[in-house]
Every structure is written in structure tokens, then in C-alpha cells.
Amino acid sequence: MNITDIRIRKIYEDARLKALVSVTIDGDLAVHDIKVIEGPERLFVAMPSRKDENGTFRDIAHPITPEARHTLEEAILDRYQTHLAQLEAEQAATPHIPA
């Protein structure tokens, strides 16, 4: 599995849901609506899911092996942290004009 692109689509400030992410694999397959969630001990990645007729949420797409899940989660969380650092740097570079 070669992750060719990770895009942070939306950032959430004051919720357990921290970001919505899209990932492109091998330049051929895009997976949207991957969530970065603040868990009790750490950030984690939740794959896109939907509620079935029994009210249970089921992943629409997900990694099959633990290795693939680790690779995907690590890449997404690294990109999320980089994105936050870029936003912080942009805010620091923007002159603050007092009201």
C-alpha cells in the first residue's frame, strides 16, 4: 500500500472529532471521511462508516491487516500534526491588528 496523498479537509476546534481527512492510495483509490478523533489517551483514526439496519456502525472501507492499519494511522496522524503546525506558523506570521 502506497499512500500517495493525504488531505486534511476540515479541522474541528472544540470537539472530540478533530479533523476529516481524505487519503489517496497508489494514486488510484480515494477514501474520504476518515476521522481523526481525540480518545481518552491519544488521537486515533476512525474509518468511514455507516449505520446498518440494526443500528450498528460498520466501516465502509478499512485496512485488512494490522500493519496496513498502523501505516495508515501513522501517516494520517503525522499529516494532521504537520497541518496544525503549518496553521500555527501562518497565524504567527500574520500581524495582529488590535481592535
PDB file of N, CA, C and O in Angstrom, residues 15-78:
ATOM      1  N   ALA A  15     -14.158  19.857  19.831  1.00  0.00           N
ATOM      2  CA  ALA A  15     -14.929  18.614  19.862  1.00  0.00           C
ATOM      3  C   ALA A  15     -13.963  17.440  19.910  1.00  0.00           C
ATOM      4  O   ALA A  15     -12.770  17.600  19.691  1.00  0.00           O
ATOM      5  N   ARG A  16     -14.503  16.266  20.203  1.00  0.00           N
ATOM      6  CA  ARG A  16     -13.665  15.052  20.137  1.00  0.00           C
ATOM      7  C   ARG A  16     -13.229  14.791  18.708  1.00  0.00           C
ATOM      8  O   ARG A  16     -12.132  14.312  18.471  1.00  0.00           O
ATOM      9  N   LEU A  17     -14.113  15.092  17.757  1.00  0.00           N
ATOM     10  CA  LEU A  17     -13.754  14.986  16.344  1.00  0.00           C
ATOM     11  C   LEU A  17     -12.820  16.143  16.022  1.00  0.00           C
ATOM     12  O   LEU A  17     -13.187  17.303  16.165  1.00  0.00           O
ATOM     13  N   LYS A  18     -11.589  15.819  15.629  1.00  0.00           N
ATOM     14  CA  LYS A  18     -10.582  16.851  15.395  1.00  0.00           C
ATOM     15  C   LYS A  18     -10.418  17.205  13.920  1.00  0.00           C
ATOM     16  O   LYS A  18     -10.071  18.331  13.590  1.00  0.00           O
ATOM     17  N   ALA A  19     -10.642  16.218  13.025  1.00  0.00           N
ATOM     18  CA  ALA A  19     -10.450  16.504  11.603  1.00  0.00           C
ATOM     19  C   ALA A  19     -11.155  15.465  10.744  1.00  0.00           C
ATOM     20  O   ALA A  19     -11.357  14.326  11.173  1.00  0.00           O
ATOM     21  N   LEU A  20     -11.496  15.886   9.526  1.00  0.00           N
ATOM     22  CA  LEU A  20     -11.933  14.976   8.471  1.00  0.00           C
ATOM     23  C   LEU A  20     -10.830  14.944   7.434  1.00  0.00           C
ATOM     24  O   LEU A  20     -10.292  15.989   7.049  1.00  0.00           O
ATOM     25  N   VAL A  21     -10.503  13.745   6.974  1.00  0.00           N
ATOM     26  CA  VAL A  21      -9.340  13.526   6.123  1.00  0.00           C
ATOM     27  C   VAL A  21      -9.735  12.697   4.907  1.00  0.00           C
ATOM     28  O   VAL A  21     -10.607  11.836   4.994  1.00  0.00           O
ATOM     29  N   SER A  22      -9.069  12.966   3.781  1.00  0.00           N
ATOM     30  CA  SER A  22      -9.173  12.118   2.593  1.00  0.00           C
ATOM     31  C   SER A  22      -7.791  11.560   2.290  1.00  0.00           C
ATOM     32  O   SER A  22      -6.788  12.264   2.413  1.00  0.00           O
ATOM     33  N   VAL A  23      -7.742  10.293   1.895  1.00  0.00           N
ATOM     34  CA  VAL A  23      -6.482   9.626   1.590  1.00  0.00           C
ATOM     35  C   VAL A  23      -6.565   9.045   0.187  1.00  0.00           C
ATOM     36  O   VAL A  23      -7.596   8.491  -0.200  1.00  0.00           O
ATOM     37  N   THR A  24      -5.477   9.190  -0.564  1.00  0.00           N
ATOM     38  CA  THR A  24      -5.366   8.549  -1.867  1.00  0.00           C
ATOM     39  C   THR A  24      -4.312   7.456  -1.766  1.00  0.00           C
ATOM     40  O   THR A  24      -3.233   7.678  -1.221  1.00  0.00           O
ATOM     41  N   ILE A  25      -4.657   6.277  -2.282  1.00  0.00           N
ATOM     42  CA  ILE A  25      -3.765   5.119  -2.226  1.00  0.00           C
ATOM     43  C   ILE A  25      -3.360   4.750  -3.644  1.00  0.00           C
ATOM     44  O   ILE A  25      -4.217   4.589  -4.523  1.00  0.00           O
ATOM     45  N   ASP A  26      -2.039   4.643  -3.843  1.00  0.00           N
ATOM     46  CA  ASP A  26      -1.460   4.274  -5.139  1.00  0.00           C
ATOM     47  C   ASP A  26      -1.917   5.187  -6.274  1.00  0.00           C
ATOM     48  O   ASP A  26      -1.909   4.786  -7.439  1.00  0.00           O
ATOM     49  N   GLY A  27      -2.345   6.400  -5.951  1.00  0.00           N
ATOM     50  CA  GLY A  27      -2.799   7.333  -6.975  1.00  0.00           C
ATOM     51  C   GLY A  27      -4.062   6.877  -7.685  1.00  0.00           C
ATOM     52  O   GLY A  27      -4.489   7.495  -8.653  1.00  0.00           O
ATOM     53  N   ASP A  28      -4.691   5.800  -7.200  1.00  0.00           N
ATOM     54  CA  ASP A  28      -5.825   5.200  -7.895  1.00  0.00           C
ATOM     55  C   ASP A  28      -7.104   5.120  -7.076  1.00  0.00           C
ATOM     56  O   ASP A  28      -8.185   4.971  -7.636  1.00  0.00           O
ATOM     57  N   LEU A  29      -7.011   5.155  -5.755  1.00  0.00           N
ATOM     58  CA  LEU A  29      -8.180   4.951  -4.911  1.00  0.00           C
ATOM     59  C   LEU A  29      -8.215   6.028  -3.833  1.00  0.00           C
ATOM     60  O   LEU A  29      -7.229   6.218  -3.109  1.00  0.00           O
ATOM     61  N   ALA A  30      -9.351   6.732  -3.748  1.00  0.00           N
ATOM     62  CA  ALA A  30      -9.519   7.755  -2.722  1.00  0.00           C
ATOM     63  C   ALA A  30     -10.500   7.255  -1.675  1.00  0.00           C
ATOM     64  O   ALA A  30     -11.521   6.651  -2.003  1.00  0.00           O
ATOM     65  N   VAL A  31     -10.166   7.511  -0.411  1.00  0.00           N
ATOM     66  CA  VAL A  31     -11.061   7.190   0.702  1.00  0.00           C
ATOM     67  C   VAL A  31     -11.311   8.509   1.432  1.00  0.00           C
ATOM     68  O   VAL A  31     -10.375   9.146   1.908  1.00  0.00           O
ATOM     69  N   HIS A  32     -12.586   8.910   1.500  1.00  0.00           N
ATOM     70  CA  HIS A  32     -12.972  10.171   2.119  1.00  0.00           C
ATOM     71  C   HIS A  32     -13.623   9.922   3.474  1.00  0.00           C
ATOM     72  O   HIS A  32     -14.025   8.810   3.796  1.00  0.00           O
ATOM     73  N   ASP A  33     -13.741  10.985   4.223  1.00  0.00           N
ATOM     74  CA  ASP A  33     -14.429  10.987   5.521  1.00  0.00           C
ATOM     75  C   ASP A  33     -13.779  10.098   6.571  1.00  0.00           C
ATOM     76  O   ASP A  33     -14.453   9.535   7.431  1.00  0.00           O
ATOM     77  N   ILE A  34     -12.462  10.007   6.527  1.00  0.00           N
ATOM     78  CA  ILE A  34     -11.713   9.382   7.609  1.00  0.00           C
ATOM     79  C   ILE A  34     -11.639  10.420   8.727  1.00  0.00           C
ATOM     80  O   ILE A  34     -11.397  11.602   8.476  1.00  0.00           O
ATOM     81  N   LYS A  35     -11.858   9.987   9.954  1.00  0.00           N
ATOM     82  CA  LYS A  35     -11.925  10.924  11.073  1.00  0.00           C
ATOM     83  C   LYS A  35     -10.694  10.794  11.976  1.00  0.00           C
ATOM     84  O   LYS A  35     -10.250   9.690  12.247  1.00  0.00           O
ATOM     85  N   VAL A  36     -10.201  11.936  12.427  1.00  0.00           N
ATOM     86  CA  VAL A  36      -9.199  11.980  13.497  1.00  0.00           C
ATOM     87  C   VAL A  36      -9.973  12.334  14.756  1.00  0.00           C
ATOM     88  O   VAL A  36     -10.654  13.370  14.805  1.00  0.00           O
ATOM     89  N   ILE A  37      -9.892  11.462  15.760  1.00  0.00           N
ATOM     90  CA  ILE A  37     -10.694  11.607  16.971  1.00  0.00           C
ATOM     91  C   ILE A  37      -9.783  11.637  18.199  1.00  0.00           C
ATOM     92  O   ILE A  37      -8.819  10.884  18.281  1.00  0.00           O
ATOM     93  N   GLU A  38     -10.141  12.520  19.131  1.00  0.00           N
ATOM     94  CA  GLU A  38      -9.426  12.608  20.409  1.00  0.00           C
ATOM     95  C   GLU A  38     -10.007  11.557  21.346  1.00  0.00           C
ATOM     96  O   GLU A  38     -11.146  11.667  21.793  1.00  0.00           O
ATOM     97  N   GLY A  39      -9.223  10.518  21.610  1.00  0.00           N
ATOM     98  CA  GLY A  39      -9.650   9.471  22.526  1.00  0.00           C
ATOM     99  C   GLY A  39      -9.228   9.807  23.946  1.00  0.00           C
ATOM    100  O   GLY A  39      -8.598  10.839  24.185  1.00  0.00           O
ATOM    101  N   PRO A  40      -9.532   8.944  24.901  1.00  0.00           N
ATOM    102  CA  PRO A  40      -9.172   9.209  26.296  1.00  0.00           C
ATOM    103  C   PRO A  40      -7.667   9.292  26.524  1.00  0.00           C
ATOM    104  O   PRO A  40      -7.210  10.006  27.408  1.00  0.00           O
ATOM    105  N   GLU A  41      -6.883   8.559  25.713  1.00  0.00           N
ATOM    106  CA  GLU A  41      -5.439   8.538  25.923  1.00  0.00           C
ATOM    107  C   GLU A  41      -4.629   9.094  24.768  1.00  0.00           C
ATOM    108  O   GLU A  41      -3.469   9.458  24.939  1.00  0.00           O
ATOM    109  N   ARG A  42      -5.229   9.118  23.560  1.00  0.00           N
ATOM    110  CA  ARG A  42      -4.464   9.571  22.402  1.00  0.00           C
ATOM    111  C   ARG A  42      -5.409   9.858  21.237  1.00  0.00           C
ATOM    112  O   ARG A  42      -6.581   9.509  21.280  1.00  0.00           O
ATOM    113  N   LEU A  43      -4.849  10.475  20.196  1.00  0.00           N
ATOM    114  CA  LEU A  43      -5.590  10.622  18.950  1.00  0.00           C
ATOM    115  C   LEU A  43      -5.651   9.274  18.258  1.00  0.00           C
ATOM    116  O   LEU A  43      -4.715   8.485  18.337  1.00  0.00           O
ATOM    117  N   PHE A  44      -6.755   9.010  17.570  1.00  0.00           N
ATOM    118  CA  PHE A  44      -6.836   7.808  16.757  1.00  0.00           C
ATOM    119  C   PHE A  44      -7.616   8.095  15.488  1.00  0.00           C
ATOM    120  O   PHE A  44      -8.244   9.152  15.351  1.00  0.00           O
ATOM    121  N   VAL A  45      -7.546   7.170  14.562  1.00  0.00           N
ATOM    122  CA  VAL A  45      -8.179   7.312  13.257  1.00  0.00           C
ATOM    123  C   VAL A  45      -9.379   6.374  13.186  1.00  0.00           C
ATOM    124  O   VAL A  45      -9.265   5.202  13.529  1.00  0.00           O
ATOM    125  N   ALA A  46     -10.516   6.906  12.746  1.00  0.00           N
ATOM    126  CA  ALA A  46     -11.723   6.105  12.533  1.00  0.00           C
ATOM    127  C   ALA A  46     -12.042   6.129  11.044  1.00  0.00           C
ATOM    128  O   ALA A  46     -12.122   7.193  10.438  1.00  0.00           O
ATOM    129  N   MET A  47     -12.222   4.963  10.493  1.00  0.00           N
ATOM    130  CA  MET A  47     -12.516   4.841   9.070  1.00  0.00           C
ATOM    131  C   MET A  47     -13.968   5.248   8.800  1.00  0.00           C
ATOM    132  O   MET A  47     -14.799   5.242   9.706  1.00  0.00           O
ATOM    133  N   PRO A  48     -14.281   5.608   7.547  1.00  0.00           N
ATOM    134  CA  PRO A  48     -15.660   5.996   7.229  1.00  0.00           C
ATOM    135  C   PRO A  48     -16.606   4.835   7.498  1.00  0.00           C
ATOM    136  O   PRO A  48     -16.275   3.678   7.233  1.00  0.00           O
ATOM    137  N   SER A  49     -17.768   5.172   8.045  1.00  0.00           N
ATOM    138  CA  SER A  49     -18.716   4.117   8.406  1.00  0.00           C
ATOM    139  C   SER A  49     -20.141   4.597   8.159  1.00  0.00           C
ATOM    140  O   SER A  49     -20.385   5.776   7.916  1.00  0.00           O
ATOM    141  N   ARG A  50     -21.063   3.640   8.250  1.00  0.00           N
ATOM    142  CA  ARG A  50     -22.482   3.974   8.169  1.00  0.00           C
ATOM    143  C   ARG A  50     -23.228   3.064   9.133  1.00  0.00           C
ATOM    144  O   ARG A  50     -22.759   1.990   9.495  1.00  0.00           O
ATOM    145  N   LYS A  51     -24.403   3.509   9.510  1.00  0.00           N
ATOM    146  CA  LYS A  51     -25.225   2.740  10.439  1.00  0.00           C
ATOM    147  C   LYS A  51     -26.048   1.734   9.643  1.00  0.00           C
ATOM    148  O   LYS A  51     -26.710   2.095   8.677  1.00  0.00           O
ATOM    149  N   ASP A  52     -26.005   0.462  10.057  1.00  0.00           N
ATOM    150  CA  ASP A  52     -26.802  -0.555   9.362  1.00  0.00           C
ATOM    151  C   ASP A  52     -28.206  -0.618   9.959  1.00  0.00           C
ATOM    152  O   ASP A  52     -28.547   0.145  10.869  1.00  0.00           O
ATOM    153  N   GLU A  53     -29.027  -1.515   9.452  1.00  0.00           N
ATOM    154  CA  GLU A  53     -30.430  -1.604   9.888  1.00  0.00           C
ATOM    155  C   GLU A  53     -30.596  -1.963  11.363  1.00  0.00           C
ATOM    156  O   GLU A  53     -31.636  -1.717  11.956  1.00  0.00           O
ATOM    157  N   ASN A  54     -29.560  -2.516  11.977  1.00  0.00           N
ATOM    158  CA  ASN A  54     -29.607  -2.864  13.403  1.00  0.00           C
ATOM    159  C   ASN A  54     -29.079  -1.747  14.302  1.00  0.00           C
ATOM    160  O   ASN A  54     -28.995  -1.912  15.510  1.00  0.00           O
ATOM    161  N   GLY A  55     -28.682  -0.638  13.691  1.00  0.00           N
ATOM    162  CA  GLY A  55     -28.144   0.476  14.465  1.00  0.00           C
ATOM    163  C   GLY A  55     -26.668   0.366  14.771  1.00  0.00           C
ATOM    164  O   GLY A  55     -26.119   1.185  15.493  1.00  0.00           O
ATOM    165  N   THR A  56     -26.012  -0.648  14.201  1.00  0.00           N
ATOM    166  CA  THR A  56     -24.580  -0.841  14.401  1.00  0.00           C
ATOM    167  C   THR A  56     -23.814  -0.109  13.311  1.00  0.00           C
ATOM    168  O   THR A  56     -24.186  -0.163  12.139  1.00  0.00           O
ATOM    169  N   PHE A  57     -22.746   0.580  13.697  1.00  0.00           N
ATOM    170  CA  PHE A  57     -21.913   1.247  12.697  1.00  0.00           C
ATOM    171  C   PHE A  57     -20.939   0.246  12.109  1.00  0.00           C
ATOM    172  O   PHE A  57     -20.297  -0.516  12.830  1.00  0.00           O
ATOM    173  N   ARG A  58     -20.828   0.246  10.794  1.00  0.00           N
ATOM    174  CA  ARG A  58     -19.905  -0.636  10.074  1.00  0.00           C
ATOM    175  C   ARG A  58     -19.015   0.212   9.177  1.00  0.00           C
ATOM    176  O   ARG A  58     -19.490   1.123   8.507  1.00  0.00           O
ATOM    177  N   ASP A  59     -17.714  -0.129   9.177  1.00  0.00           N
ATOM    178  CA  ASP A  59     -16.786   0.569   8.293  1.00  0.00           C
ATOM    179  C   ASP A  59     -17.161   0.318   6.842  1.00  0.00           C
ATOM    180  O   ASP A  59     -17.504  -0.795   6.453  1.00  0.00           O
ATOM    181  N   ILE A  60     -17.083   1.366   6.045  1.00  0.00           N
ATOM    182  CA  ILE A  60     -17.316   1.254   4.608  1.00  0.00           C
ATOM    183  C   ILE A  60     -16.036   0.774   3.930  1.00  0.00           C
ATOM    184  O   ILE A  60     -16.071  -0.044   3.020  1.00  0.00           O
ATOM    185  N   ALA A  61     -14.920   1.304   4.383  1.00  0.00           N
ATOM    186  CA  ALA A  61     -13.598   0.900   3.884  1.00  0.00           C
ATOM    187  C   ALA A  61     -12.674   0.848   5.089  1.00  0.00           C
ATOM    188  O   ALA A  61     -12.789   1.661   5.996  1.00  0.00           O
ATOM    189  N   HIS A  62     -11.768  -0.127   5.086  1.00  0.00           N
ATOM    190  CA  HIS A  62     -10.836  -0.230   6.210  1.00  0.00           C
ATOM    191  C   HIS A  62      -9.647  -1.089   5.815  1.00  0.00           C
ATOM    192  O   HIS A  62      -9.741  -1.935   4.934  1.00  0.00           O
ATOM    193  N   PRO A  63      -8.502  -0.882   6.502  1.00  0.00           N
ATOM    194  CA  PRO A  63      -7.338  -1.732   6.269  1.00  0.00           C
ATOM    195  C   PRO A  63      -7.626  -3.151   6.754  1.00  0.00           C
ATOM    196  O   PRO A  63      -8.308  -3.337   7.761  1.00  0.00           O
ATOM    197  N   ILE A  64      -7.096  -4.125   6.053  1.00  0.00           N
ATOM    198  CA  ILE A  64      -7.330  -5.523   6.396  1.00  0.00           C
ATOM    199  C   ILE A  64      -6.350  -6.013   7.462  1.00  0.00           C
ATOM    200  O   ILE A  64      -6.732  -6.681   8.408  1.00  0.00           O
ATOM    201  N   THR A  65      -5.084  -5.650   7.323  1.00  0.00           N
ATOM    202  CA  THR A  65      -4.062  -6.155   8.239  1.00  0.00           C
ATOM    203  C   THR A  65      -3.707  -5.114   9.305  1.00  0.00           C
ATOM    204  O   THR A  65      -3.848  -3.910   9.077  1.00  0.00           O
ATOM    205  N   PRO A  66      -3.226  -5.566  10.454  1.00  0.00           N
ATOM    206  CA  PRO A  66      -2.766  -4.619  11.481  1.00  0.00           C
ATOM    207  C   PRO A  66      -1.640  -3.725  10.965  1.00  0.00           C
ATOM    208  O   PRO A  66      -1.574  -2.545  11.313  1.00  0.00           O
ATOM    209  N   GLU A  67      -0.782  -4.271  10.119  1.00  0.00           N
ATOM    210  CA  GLU A  67       0.326  -3.480   9.566  1.00  0.00           C
ATOM    211  C   GLU A  67      -0.201  -2.345   8.697  1.00  0.00           C
ATOM    212  O   GLU A  67       0.281  -1.212   8.769  1.00  0.00           O
ATOM    213  N   ALA A  68      -1.192  -2.653   7.860  1.00  0.00           N
ATOM    214  CA  ALA A  68      -1.780  -1.625   6.993  1.00  0.00           C
ATOM    215  C   ALA A  68      -2.487  -0.571   7.835  1.00  0.00           C
ATOM    216  O   ALA A  68      -2.390   0.628   7.558  1.00  0.00           O
ATOM    217  N   ARG A  69      -3.193  -0.993   8.886  1.00  0.00           N
ATOM    218  CA  ARG A  69      -3.874  -0.039   9.767  1.00  0.00           C
ATOM    219  C   ARG A  69      -2.850   0.872  10.438  1.00  0.00           C
ATOM    220  O   ARG A  69      -3.032   2.093  10.494  1.00  0.00           O
ATOM    221  N   HIS A  70      -1.763   0.298  10.927  1.00  0.00           N
ATOM    222  CA  HIS A  70      -0.715   1.093  11.580  1.00  0.00           C
ATOM    223  C   HIS A  70      -0.107   2.098  10.600  1.00  0.00           C
ATOM    224  O   HIS A  70       0.066   3.272  10.932  1.00  0.00           O
ATOM    225  N   THR A  71       0.209   1.645   9.394  1.00  0.00           N
ATOM    226  CA  THR A  71       0.789   2.521   8.372  1.00  0.00           C
ATOM    227  C   THR A  71      -0.148   3.678   8.061  1.00  0.00           C
ATOM    228  O   THR A  71       0.272   4.841   7.998  1.00  0.00           O
ATOM    229  N   LEU A  72      -1.421   3.369   7.851  1.00  0.00           N
ATOM    230  CA  LEU A  72      -2.399   4.391   7.511  1.00  0.00           C
ATOM    231  C   LEU A  72      -2.598   5.363   8.662  1.00  0.00           C
ATOM    232  O   LEU A  72      -2.563   6.588   8.474  1.00  0.00           O
ATOM    233  N   GLU A  73      -2.775   4.847   9.870  1.00  0.00           N
ATOM    234  CA  GLU A  73      -2.996   5.712  11.021  1.00  0.00           C
ATOM    235  C   GLU A  73      -1.792   6.609  11.278  1.00  0.00           C
ATOM    236  O   GLU A  73      -1.943   7.809  11.511  1.00  0.00           O
ATOM    237  N   GLU A  74      -0.607   6.046  11.211  1.00  0.00           N
ATOM    238  CA  GLU A  74       0.609   6.838  11.446  1.00  0.00           C
ATOM    239  C   GLU A  74       0.741   7.957  10.408  1.00  0.00           C
ATOM    240  O   GLU A  74       1.047   9.102  10.748  1.00  0.00           O
ATOM    241  N   ALA A  75       0.500   7.648   9.140  1.00  0.00           N
ATOM    242  CA  ALA A  75       0.605   8.654   8.076  1.00  0.00           C
ATOM    243  C   ALA A  75      -0.436   9.755   8.258  1.00  0.00           C
ATOM    244  O   ALA A  75      -0.128  10.948   8.098  1.00  0.00           O
ATOM    245  N   ILE A  76      -1.668   9.384   8.602  1.00  0.00           N
ATOM    246  CA  ILE A  76      -2.727  10.378   8.785  1.00  0.00           C
ATOM    247  C   ILE A  76      -2.423  11.266   9.986  1.00  0.00           C
ATOM    248  O   ILE A  76      -2.530  12.497   9.901  1.00  0.00           O
ATOM    249  N   LEU A  77      -2.033  10.679  11.109  1.00  0.00           N
ATOM    250  CA  LEU A  77      -1.749  11.475  12.303  1.00  0.00           C
ATOM    251  C   LEU A  77      -0.533  12.367  12.105  1.00  0.00           C
ATOM    252  O   LEU A  77      -0.517  13.519  12.569  1.00  0.00           O
ATOM    253  N   ASP A  78       0.486  11.890  11.383  1.00  0.00           N
ATOM    254  CA  ASP A  78       1.649  12.735  11.069  1.00  0.00           C
ATOM    255  C   ASP A  78       1.224  13.932  10.218  1.00  0.00           C
ATOM    256  O   ASP A  78       1.636  15.066  10.463  1.00  0.00           O
TER     257      ASP A  78
END
